[in-house]
JSON list of C-alpha atoms in Angstrom, two decimals:
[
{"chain": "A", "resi": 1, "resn": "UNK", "atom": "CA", "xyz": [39.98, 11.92, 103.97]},
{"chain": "A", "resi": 2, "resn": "UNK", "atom": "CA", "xyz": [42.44, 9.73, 102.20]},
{"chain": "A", "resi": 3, "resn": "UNK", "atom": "CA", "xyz": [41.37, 6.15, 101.60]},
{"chain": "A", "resi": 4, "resn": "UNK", "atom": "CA", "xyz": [43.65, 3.63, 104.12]},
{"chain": "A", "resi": 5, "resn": "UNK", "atom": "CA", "xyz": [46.06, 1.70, 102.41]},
{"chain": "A", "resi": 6, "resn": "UNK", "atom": "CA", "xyz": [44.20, -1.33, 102.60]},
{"chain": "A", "resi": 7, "resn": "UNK", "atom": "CA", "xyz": [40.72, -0.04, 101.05]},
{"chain": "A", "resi": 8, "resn": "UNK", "atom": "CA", "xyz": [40.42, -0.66, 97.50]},
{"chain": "A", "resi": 9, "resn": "UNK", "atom": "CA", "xyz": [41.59, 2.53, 95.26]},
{"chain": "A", "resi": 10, "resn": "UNK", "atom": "CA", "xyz": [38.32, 4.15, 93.03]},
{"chain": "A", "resi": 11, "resn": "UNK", "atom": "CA", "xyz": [38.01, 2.86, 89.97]},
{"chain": "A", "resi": 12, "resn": "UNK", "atom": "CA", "xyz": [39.05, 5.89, 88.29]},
{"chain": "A", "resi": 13, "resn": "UNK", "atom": "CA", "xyz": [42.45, 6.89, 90.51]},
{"chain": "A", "resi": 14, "resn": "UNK", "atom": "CA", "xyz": [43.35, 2.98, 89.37]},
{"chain": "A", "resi": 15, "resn": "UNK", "atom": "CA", "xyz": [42.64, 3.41, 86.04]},
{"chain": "A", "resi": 16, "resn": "UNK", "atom": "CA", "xyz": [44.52, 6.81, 85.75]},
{"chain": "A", "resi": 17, "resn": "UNK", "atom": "CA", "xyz": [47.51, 5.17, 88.15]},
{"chain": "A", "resi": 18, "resn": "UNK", "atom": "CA", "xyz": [48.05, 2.01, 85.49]},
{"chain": "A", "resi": 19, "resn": "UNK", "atom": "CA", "xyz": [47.64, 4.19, 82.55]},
{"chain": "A", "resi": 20, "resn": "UNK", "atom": "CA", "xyz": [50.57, 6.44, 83.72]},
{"chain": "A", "resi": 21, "resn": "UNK", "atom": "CA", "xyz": [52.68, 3.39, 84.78]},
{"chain": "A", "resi": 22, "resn": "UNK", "atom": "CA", "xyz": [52.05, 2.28, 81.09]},
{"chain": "A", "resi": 23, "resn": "UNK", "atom": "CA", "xyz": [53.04, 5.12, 79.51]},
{"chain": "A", "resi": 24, "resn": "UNK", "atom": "CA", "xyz": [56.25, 5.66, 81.34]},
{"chain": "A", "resi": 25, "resn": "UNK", "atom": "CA", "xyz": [57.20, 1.79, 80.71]},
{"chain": "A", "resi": 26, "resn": "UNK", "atom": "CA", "xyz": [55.77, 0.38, 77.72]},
{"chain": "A", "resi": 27, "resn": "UNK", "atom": "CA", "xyz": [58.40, 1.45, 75.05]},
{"chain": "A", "resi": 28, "resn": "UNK", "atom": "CA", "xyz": [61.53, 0.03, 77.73]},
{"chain": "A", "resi": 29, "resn": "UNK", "atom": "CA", "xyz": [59.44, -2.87, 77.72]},
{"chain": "A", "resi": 30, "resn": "UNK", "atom": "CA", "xyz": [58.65, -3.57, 74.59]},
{"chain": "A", "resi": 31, "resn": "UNK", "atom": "CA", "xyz": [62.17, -2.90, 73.62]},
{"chain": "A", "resi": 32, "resn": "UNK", "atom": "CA", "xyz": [63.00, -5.47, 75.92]},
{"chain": "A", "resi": 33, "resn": "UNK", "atom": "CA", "xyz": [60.63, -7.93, 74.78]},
{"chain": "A", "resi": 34, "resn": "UNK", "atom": "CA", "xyz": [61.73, -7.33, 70.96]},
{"chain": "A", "resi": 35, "resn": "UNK", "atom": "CA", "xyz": [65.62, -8.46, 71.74]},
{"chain": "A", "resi": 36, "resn": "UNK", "atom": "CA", "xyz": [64.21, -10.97, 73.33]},
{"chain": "A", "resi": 37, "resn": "UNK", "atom": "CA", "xyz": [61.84, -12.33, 70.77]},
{"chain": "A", "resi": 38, "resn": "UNK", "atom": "CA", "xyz": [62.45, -14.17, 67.30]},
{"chain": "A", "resi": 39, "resn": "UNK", "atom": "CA", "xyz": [59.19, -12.27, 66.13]},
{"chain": "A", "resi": 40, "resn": "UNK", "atom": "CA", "xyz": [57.63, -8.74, 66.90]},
{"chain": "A", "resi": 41, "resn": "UNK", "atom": "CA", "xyz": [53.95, -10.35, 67.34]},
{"chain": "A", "resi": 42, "resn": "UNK", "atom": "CA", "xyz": [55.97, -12.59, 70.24]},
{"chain": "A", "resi": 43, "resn": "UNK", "atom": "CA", "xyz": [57.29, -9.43, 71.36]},
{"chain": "A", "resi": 44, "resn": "UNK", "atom": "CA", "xyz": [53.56, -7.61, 71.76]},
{"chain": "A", "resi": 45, "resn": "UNK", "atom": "CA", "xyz": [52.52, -10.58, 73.15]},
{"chain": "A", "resi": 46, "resn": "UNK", "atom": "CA", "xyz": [54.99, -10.62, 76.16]},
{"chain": "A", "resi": 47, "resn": "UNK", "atom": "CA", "xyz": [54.32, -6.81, 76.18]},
{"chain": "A", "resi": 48, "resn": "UNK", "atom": "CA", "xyz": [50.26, -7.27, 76.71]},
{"chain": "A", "resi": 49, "resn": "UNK", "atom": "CA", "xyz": [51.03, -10.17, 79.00]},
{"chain": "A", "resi": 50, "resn": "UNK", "atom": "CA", "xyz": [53.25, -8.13, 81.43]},
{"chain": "A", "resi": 51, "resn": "UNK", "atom": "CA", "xyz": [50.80, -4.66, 81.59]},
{"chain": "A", "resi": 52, "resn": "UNK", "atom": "CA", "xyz": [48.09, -7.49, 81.98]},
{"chain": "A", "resi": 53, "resn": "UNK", "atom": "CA", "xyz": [49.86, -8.64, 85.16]},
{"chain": "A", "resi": 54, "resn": "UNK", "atom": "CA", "xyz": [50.61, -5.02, 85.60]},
{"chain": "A", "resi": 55, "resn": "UNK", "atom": "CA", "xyz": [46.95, -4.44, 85.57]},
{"chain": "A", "resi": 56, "resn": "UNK", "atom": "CA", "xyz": [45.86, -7.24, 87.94]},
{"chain": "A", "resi": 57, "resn": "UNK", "atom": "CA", "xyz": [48.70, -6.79, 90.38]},
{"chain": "A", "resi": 58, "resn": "UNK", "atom": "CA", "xyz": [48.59, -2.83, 90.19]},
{"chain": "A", "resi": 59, "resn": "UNK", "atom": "CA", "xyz": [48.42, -2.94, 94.47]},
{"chain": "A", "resi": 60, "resn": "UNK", "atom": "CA", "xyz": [51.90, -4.69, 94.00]},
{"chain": "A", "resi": 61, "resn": "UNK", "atom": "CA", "xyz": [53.45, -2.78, 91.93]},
{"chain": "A", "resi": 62, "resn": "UNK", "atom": "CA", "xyz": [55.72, -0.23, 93.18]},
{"chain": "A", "resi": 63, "resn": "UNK", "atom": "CA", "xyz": [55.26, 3.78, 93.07]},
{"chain": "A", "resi": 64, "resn": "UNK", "atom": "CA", "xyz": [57.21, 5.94, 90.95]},
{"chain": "A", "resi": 65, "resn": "UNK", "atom": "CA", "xyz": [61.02, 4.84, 89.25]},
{"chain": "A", "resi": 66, "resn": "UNK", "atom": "CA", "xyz": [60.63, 1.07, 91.32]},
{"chain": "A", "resi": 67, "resn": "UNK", "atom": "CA", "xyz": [57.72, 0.53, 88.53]},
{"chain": "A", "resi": 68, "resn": "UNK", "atom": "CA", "xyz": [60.36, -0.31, 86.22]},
{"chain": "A", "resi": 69, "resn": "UNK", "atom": "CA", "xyz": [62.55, -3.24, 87.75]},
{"chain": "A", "resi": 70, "resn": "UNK", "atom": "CA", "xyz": [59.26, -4.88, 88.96]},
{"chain": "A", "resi": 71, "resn": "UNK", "atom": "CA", "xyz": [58.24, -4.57, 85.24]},
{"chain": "A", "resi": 72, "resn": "UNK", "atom": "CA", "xyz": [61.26, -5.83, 84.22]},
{"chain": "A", "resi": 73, "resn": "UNK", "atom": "CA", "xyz": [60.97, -8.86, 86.56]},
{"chain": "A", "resi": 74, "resn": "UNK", "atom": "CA", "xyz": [57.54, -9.36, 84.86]},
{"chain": "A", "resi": 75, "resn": "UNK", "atom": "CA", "xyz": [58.68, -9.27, 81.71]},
{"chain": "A", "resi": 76, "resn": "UNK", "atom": "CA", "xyz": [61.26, -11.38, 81.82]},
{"chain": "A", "resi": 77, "resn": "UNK", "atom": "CA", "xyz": [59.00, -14.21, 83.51]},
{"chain": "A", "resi": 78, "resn": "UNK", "atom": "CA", "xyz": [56.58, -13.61, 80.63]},
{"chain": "A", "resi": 79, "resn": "UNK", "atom": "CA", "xyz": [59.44, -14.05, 78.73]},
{"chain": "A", "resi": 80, "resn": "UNK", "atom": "CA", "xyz": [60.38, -17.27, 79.95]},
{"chain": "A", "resi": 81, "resn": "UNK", "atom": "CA", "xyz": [56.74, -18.72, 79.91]},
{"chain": "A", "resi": 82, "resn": "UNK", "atom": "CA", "xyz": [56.86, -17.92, 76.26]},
{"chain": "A", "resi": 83, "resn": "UNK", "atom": "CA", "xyz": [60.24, -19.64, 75.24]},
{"chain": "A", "resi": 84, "resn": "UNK", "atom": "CA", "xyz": [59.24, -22.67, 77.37]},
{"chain": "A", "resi": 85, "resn": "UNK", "atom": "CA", "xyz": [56.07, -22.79, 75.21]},
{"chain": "A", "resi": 86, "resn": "UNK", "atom": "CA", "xyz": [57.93, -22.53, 71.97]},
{"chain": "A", "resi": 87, "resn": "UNK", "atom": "CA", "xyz": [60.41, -24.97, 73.03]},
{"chain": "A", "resi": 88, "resn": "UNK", "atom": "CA", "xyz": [56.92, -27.22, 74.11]},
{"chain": "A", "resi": 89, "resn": "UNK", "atom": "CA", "xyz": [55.78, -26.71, 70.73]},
{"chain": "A", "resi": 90, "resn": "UNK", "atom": "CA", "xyz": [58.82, -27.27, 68.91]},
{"chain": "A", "resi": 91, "resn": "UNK", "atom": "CA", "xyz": [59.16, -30.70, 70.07]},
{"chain": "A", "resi": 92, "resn": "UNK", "atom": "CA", "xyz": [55.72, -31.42, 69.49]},
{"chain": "A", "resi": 93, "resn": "UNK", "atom": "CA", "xyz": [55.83, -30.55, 66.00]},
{"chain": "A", "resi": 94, "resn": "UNK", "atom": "CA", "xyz": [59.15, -32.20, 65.48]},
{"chain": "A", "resi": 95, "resn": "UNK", "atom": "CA", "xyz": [57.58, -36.14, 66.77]},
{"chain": "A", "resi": 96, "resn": "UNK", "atom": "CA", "xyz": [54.46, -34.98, 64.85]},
{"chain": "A", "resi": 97, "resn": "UNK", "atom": "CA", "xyz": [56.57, -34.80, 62.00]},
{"chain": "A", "resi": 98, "resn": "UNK", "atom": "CA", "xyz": [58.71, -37.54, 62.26]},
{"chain": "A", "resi": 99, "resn": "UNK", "atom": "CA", "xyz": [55.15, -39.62, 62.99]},
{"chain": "A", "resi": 100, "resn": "UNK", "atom": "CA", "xyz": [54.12, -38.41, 59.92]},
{"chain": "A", "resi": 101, "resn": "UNK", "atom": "CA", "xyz": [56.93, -39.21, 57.68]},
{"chain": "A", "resi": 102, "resn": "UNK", "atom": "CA", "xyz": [56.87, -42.88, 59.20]},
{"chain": "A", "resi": 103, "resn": "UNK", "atom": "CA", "xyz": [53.68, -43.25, 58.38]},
{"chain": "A", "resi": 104, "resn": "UNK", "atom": "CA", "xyz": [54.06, -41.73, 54.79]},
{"chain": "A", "resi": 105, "resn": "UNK", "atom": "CA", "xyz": [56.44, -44.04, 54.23]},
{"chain": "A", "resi": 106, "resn": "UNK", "atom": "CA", "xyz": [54.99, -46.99, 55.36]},
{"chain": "A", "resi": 107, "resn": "UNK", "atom": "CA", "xyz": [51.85, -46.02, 52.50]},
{"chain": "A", "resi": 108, "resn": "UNK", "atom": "CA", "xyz": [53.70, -44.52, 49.46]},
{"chain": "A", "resi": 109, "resn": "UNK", "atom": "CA", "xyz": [52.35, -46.66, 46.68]},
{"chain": "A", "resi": 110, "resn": "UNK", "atom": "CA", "xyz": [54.78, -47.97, 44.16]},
{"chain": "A", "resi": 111, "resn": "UNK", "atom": "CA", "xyz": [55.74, -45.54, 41.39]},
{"chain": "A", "resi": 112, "resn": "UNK", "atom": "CA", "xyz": [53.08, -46.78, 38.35]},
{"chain": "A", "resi": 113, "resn": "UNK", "atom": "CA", "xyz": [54.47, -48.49, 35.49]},
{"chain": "A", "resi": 114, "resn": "UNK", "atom": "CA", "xyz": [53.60, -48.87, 31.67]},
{"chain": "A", "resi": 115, "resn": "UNK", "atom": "CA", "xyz": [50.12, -48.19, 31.84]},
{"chain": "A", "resi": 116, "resn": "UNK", "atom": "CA", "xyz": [49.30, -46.95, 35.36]},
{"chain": "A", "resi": 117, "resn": "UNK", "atom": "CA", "xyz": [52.09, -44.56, 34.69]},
{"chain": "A", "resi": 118, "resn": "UNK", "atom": "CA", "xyz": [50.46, -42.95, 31.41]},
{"chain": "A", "resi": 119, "resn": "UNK", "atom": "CA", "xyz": [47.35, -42.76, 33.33]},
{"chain": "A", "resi": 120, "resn": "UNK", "atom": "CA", "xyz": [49.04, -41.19, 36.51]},
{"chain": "A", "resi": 121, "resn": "UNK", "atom": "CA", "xyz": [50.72, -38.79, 33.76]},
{"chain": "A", "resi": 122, "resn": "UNK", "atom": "CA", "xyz": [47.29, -37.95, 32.53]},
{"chain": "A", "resi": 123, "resn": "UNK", "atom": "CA", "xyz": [45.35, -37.40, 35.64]},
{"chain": "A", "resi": 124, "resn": "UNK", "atom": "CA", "xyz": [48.16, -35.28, 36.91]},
{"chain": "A", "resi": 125, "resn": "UNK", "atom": "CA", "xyz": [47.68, -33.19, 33.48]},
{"chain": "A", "resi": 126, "resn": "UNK", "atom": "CA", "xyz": [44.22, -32.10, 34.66]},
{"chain": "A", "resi": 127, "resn": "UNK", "atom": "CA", "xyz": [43.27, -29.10, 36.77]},
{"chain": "A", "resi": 128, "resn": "UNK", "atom": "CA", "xyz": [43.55, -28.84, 40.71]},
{"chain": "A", "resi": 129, "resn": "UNK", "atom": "CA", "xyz": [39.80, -28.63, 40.25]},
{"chain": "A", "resi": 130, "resn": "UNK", "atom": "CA", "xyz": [39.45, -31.51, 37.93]},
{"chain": "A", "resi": 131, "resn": "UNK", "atom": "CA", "xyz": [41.50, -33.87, 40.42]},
{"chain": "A", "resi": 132, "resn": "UNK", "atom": "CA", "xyz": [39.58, -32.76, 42.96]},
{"chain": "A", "resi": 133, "resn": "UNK", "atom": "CA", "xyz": [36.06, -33.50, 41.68]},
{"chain": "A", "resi": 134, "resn": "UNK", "atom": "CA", "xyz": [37.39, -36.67, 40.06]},
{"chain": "A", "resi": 135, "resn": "UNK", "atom": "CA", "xyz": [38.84, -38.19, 43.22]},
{"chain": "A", "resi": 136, "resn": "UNK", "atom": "CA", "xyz": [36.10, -37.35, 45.45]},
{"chain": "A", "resi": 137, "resn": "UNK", "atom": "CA", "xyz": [33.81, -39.32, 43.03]},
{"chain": "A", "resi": 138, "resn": "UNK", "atom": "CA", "xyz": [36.52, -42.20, 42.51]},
{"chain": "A", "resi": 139, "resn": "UNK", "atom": "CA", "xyz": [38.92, -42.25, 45.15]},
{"chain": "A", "resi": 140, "resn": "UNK", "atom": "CA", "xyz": [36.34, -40.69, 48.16]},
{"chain": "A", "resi": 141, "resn": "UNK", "atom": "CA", "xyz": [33.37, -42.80, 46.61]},
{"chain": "A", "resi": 142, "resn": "UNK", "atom": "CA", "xyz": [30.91, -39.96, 47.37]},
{"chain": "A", "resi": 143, "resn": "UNK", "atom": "CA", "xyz": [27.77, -39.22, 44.89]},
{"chain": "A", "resi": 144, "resn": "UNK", "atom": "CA", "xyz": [26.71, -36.00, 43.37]},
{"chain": "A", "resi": 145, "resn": "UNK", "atom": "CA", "xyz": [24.96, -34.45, 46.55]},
{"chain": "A", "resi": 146, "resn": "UNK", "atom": "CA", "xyz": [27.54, -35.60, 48.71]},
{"chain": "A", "resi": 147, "resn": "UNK", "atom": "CA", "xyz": [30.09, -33.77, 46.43]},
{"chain": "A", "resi": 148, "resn": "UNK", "atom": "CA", "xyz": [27.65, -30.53, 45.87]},
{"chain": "A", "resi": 149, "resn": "UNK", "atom": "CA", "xyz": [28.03, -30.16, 49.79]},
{"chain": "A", "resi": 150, "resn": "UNK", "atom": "CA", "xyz": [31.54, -30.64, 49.56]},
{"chain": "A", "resi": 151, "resn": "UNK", "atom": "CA", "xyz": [32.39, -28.02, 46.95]},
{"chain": "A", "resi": 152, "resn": "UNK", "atom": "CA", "xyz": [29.46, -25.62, 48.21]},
{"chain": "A", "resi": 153, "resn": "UNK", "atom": "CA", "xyz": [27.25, -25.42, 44.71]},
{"chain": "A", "resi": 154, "resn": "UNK", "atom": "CA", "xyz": [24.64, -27.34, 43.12]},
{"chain": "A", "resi": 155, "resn": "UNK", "atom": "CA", "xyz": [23.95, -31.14, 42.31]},
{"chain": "A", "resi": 156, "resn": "UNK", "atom": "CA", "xyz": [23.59, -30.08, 38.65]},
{"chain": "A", "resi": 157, "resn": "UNK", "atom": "CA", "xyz": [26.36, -27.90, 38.57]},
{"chain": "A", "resi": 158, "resn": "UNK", "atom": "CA", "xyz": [28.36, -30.95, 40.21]},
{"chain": "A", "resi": 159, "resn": "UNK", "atom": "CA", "xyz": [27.04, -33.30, 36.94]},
{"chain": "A", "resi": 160, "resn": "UNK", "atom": "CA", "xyz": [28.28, -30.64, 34.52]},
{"chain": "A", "resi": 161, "resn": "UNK", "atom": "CA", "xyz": [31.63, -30.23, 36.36]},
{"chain": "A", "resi": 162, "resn": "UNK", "atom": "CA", "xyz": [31.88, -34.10, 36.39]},
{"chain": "A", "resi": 163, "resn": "UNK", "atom": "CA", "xyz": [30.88, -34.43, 32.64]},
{"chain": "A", "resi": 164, "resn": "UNK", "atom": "CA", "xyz": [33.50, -31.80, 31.47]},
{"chain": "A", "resi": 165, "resn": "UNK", "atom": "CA", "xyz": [36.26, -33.30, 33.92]},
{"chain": "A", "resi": 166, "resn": "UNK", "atom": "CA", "xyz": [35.70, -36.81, 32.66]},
{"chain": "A", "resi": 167, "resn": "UNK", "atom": "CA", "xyz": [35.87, -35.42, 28.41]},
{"chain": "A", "resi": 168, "resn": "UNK", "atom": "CA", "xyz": [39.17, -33.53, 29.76]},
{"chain": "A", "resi": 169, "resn": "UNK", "atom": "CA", "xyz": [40.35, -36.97, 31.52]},
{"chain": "A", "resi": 170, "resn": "UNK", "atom": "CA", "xyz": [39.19, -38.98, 28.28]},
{"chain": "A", "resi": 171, "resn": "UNK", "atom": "CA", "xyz": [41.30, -36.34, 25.67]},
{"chain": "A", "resi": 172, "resn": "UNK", "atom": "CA", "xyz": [44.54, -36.75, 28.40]},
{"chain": "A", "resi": 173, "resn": "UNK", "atom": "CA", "xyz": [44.55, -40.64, 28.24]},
{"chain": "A", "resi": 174, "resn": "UNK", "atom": "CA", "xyz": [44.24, -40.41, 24.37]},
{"chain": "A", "resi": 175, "resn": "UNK", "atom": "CA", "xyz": [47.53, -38.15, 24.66]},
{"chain": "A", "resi": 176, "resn": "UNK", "atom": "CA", "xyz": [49.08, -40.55, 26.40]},
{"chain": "A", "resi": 177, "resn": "UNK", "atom": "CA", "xyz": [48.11, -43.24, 24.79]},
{"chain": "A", "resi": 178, "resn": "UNK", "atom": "CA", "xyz": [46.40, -44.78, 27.79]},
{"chain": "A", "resi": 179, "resn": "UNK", "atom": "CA", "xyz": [43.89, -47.43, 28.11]},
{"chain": "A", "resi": 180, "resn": "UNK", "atom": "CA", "xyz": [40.91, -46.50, 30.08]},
{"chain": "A", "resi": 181, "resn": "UNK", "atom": "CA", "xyz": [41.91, -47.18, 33.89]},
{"chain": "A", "resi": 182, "resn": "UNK", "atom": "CA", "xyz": [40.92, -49.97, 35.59]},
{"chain": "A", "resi": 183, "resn": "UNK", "atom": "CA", "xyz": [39.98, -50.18, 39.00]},
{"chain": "A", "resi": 184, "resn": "UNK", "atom": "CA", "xyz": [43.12, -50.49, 40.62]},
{"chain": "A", "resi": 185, "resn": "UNK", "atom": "CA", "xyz": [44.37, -47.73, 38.34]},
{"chain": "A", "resi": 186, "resn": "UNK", "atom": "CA", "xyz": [41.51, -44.99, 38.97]},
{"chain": "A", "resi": 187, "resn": "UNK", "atom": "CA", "xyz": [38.45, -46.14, 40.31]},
{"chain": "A", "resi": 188, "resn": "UNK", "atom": "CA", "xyz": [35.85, -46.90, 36.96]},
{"chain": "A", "resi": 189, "resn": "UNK", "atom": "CA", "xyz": [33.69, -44.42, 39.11]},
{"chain": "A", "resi": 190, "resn": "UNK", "atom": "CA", "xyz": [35.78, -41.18, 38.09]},
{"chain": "A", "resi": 191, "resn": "UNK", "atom": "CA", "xyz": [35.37, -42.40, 34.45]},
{"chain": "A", "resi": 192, "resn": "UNK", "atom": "CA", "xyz": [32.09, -43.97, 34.01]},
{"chain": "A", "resi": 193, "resn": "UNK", "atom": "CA", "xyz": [30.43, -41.96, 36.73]},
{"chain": "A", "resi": 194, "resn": "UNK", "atom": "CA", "xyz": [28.57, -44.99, 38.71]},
{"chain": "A", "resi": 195, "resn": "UNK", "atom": "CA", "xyz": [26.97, -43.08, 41.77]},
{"chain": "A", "resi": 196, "resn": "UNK", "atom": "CA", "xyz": [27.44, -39.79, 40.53]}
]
């Protein structure tokens, strides 16, 4: 006896029913999607999202060729979630980045001169990983351990990093004919290594 149209289908006759609904739809609809989309991930996205509504609304949708429209009508409503999102986003990031650059602004420091400028010129001759270990000891005030948890390795390996950093610092300023830095140049801390 046939189930009535209002008892739940077997799990396996619904299975098998929105398997063959995706594979007579999912290439229209992803083709759909992609003209649609400024990016093919968007484009699977909108795709999962619609065979996901497919799949929880499989009593609605309609037997054999009418599958396709009602797809369609999915789709596009997927579709128009997304761009809304994007255009959500877009704005977001655009005051986030207009935020940003106000606040930028309002703490750029003055371009160094004479002797801040040869020590700038010399600190920015260093290594990414020399500027980093310097600065967290003189600009981020933290002490060896504090910096070994930062980096991930050892408080000895930190002093020998510093040490070598420091010797590499001390050759640059002599390049540039640079005074050691003051405080208000580069903290004494990144030179001297008080904490560290």
């Amino acid at each position: 006896m046939p189930p009535s149209p209002e008892a739940p289908r077997p799990p396996d006759e619904r299975r098998h029913r929105f398997e063959s609904v995706y594979a007579a739809h999912r290439a229209r609809i992803l083709g759909y999607a992609l003209r649609r989309t400024a990016d093919p991930q968007d484009a699977a996205d909108v795709l999962a999202e619609t065979f996901l509504i497919a799949w929880r609304r499989l009593d609605d949708v309609p037997p054999g060729d009418a599958a396709k429209p009602w797809l369609y009508g999915v789709a596009r409503r997927v579709l128009a979630n997304h761009h809304r999102g994007e255009r959500r986003r877009s704005a977001l990031v655009g005051d986030l980045a207009g935020r940003l650059r106000t606040d930028l602004a309002a703490h750029r420091p003055a371009a160094p001169e004479g002797d801040l400028a040869a020590i700038a010129a010399a600190f920015g001759e260093l290594s990414d990983d020399d500027r980093e270990l310097l600065a967290l000891v003189g600009w981020e005030g933290l002490d060896r351990a504090e910096i070994a948890a930062v980096l991930g390795c050892s408080r000895n390996a930190v002093r020998i990093r510093l040490h070598r950093a420091r010797r590499r610092l001390a050759r640059a300023l002599d390049r540039h004919e640079a005074p050691v830095p003051h405080a208000h140049a580069l903290p004494a801390a990144a030179i001297n290594g008080e904490r560290a």
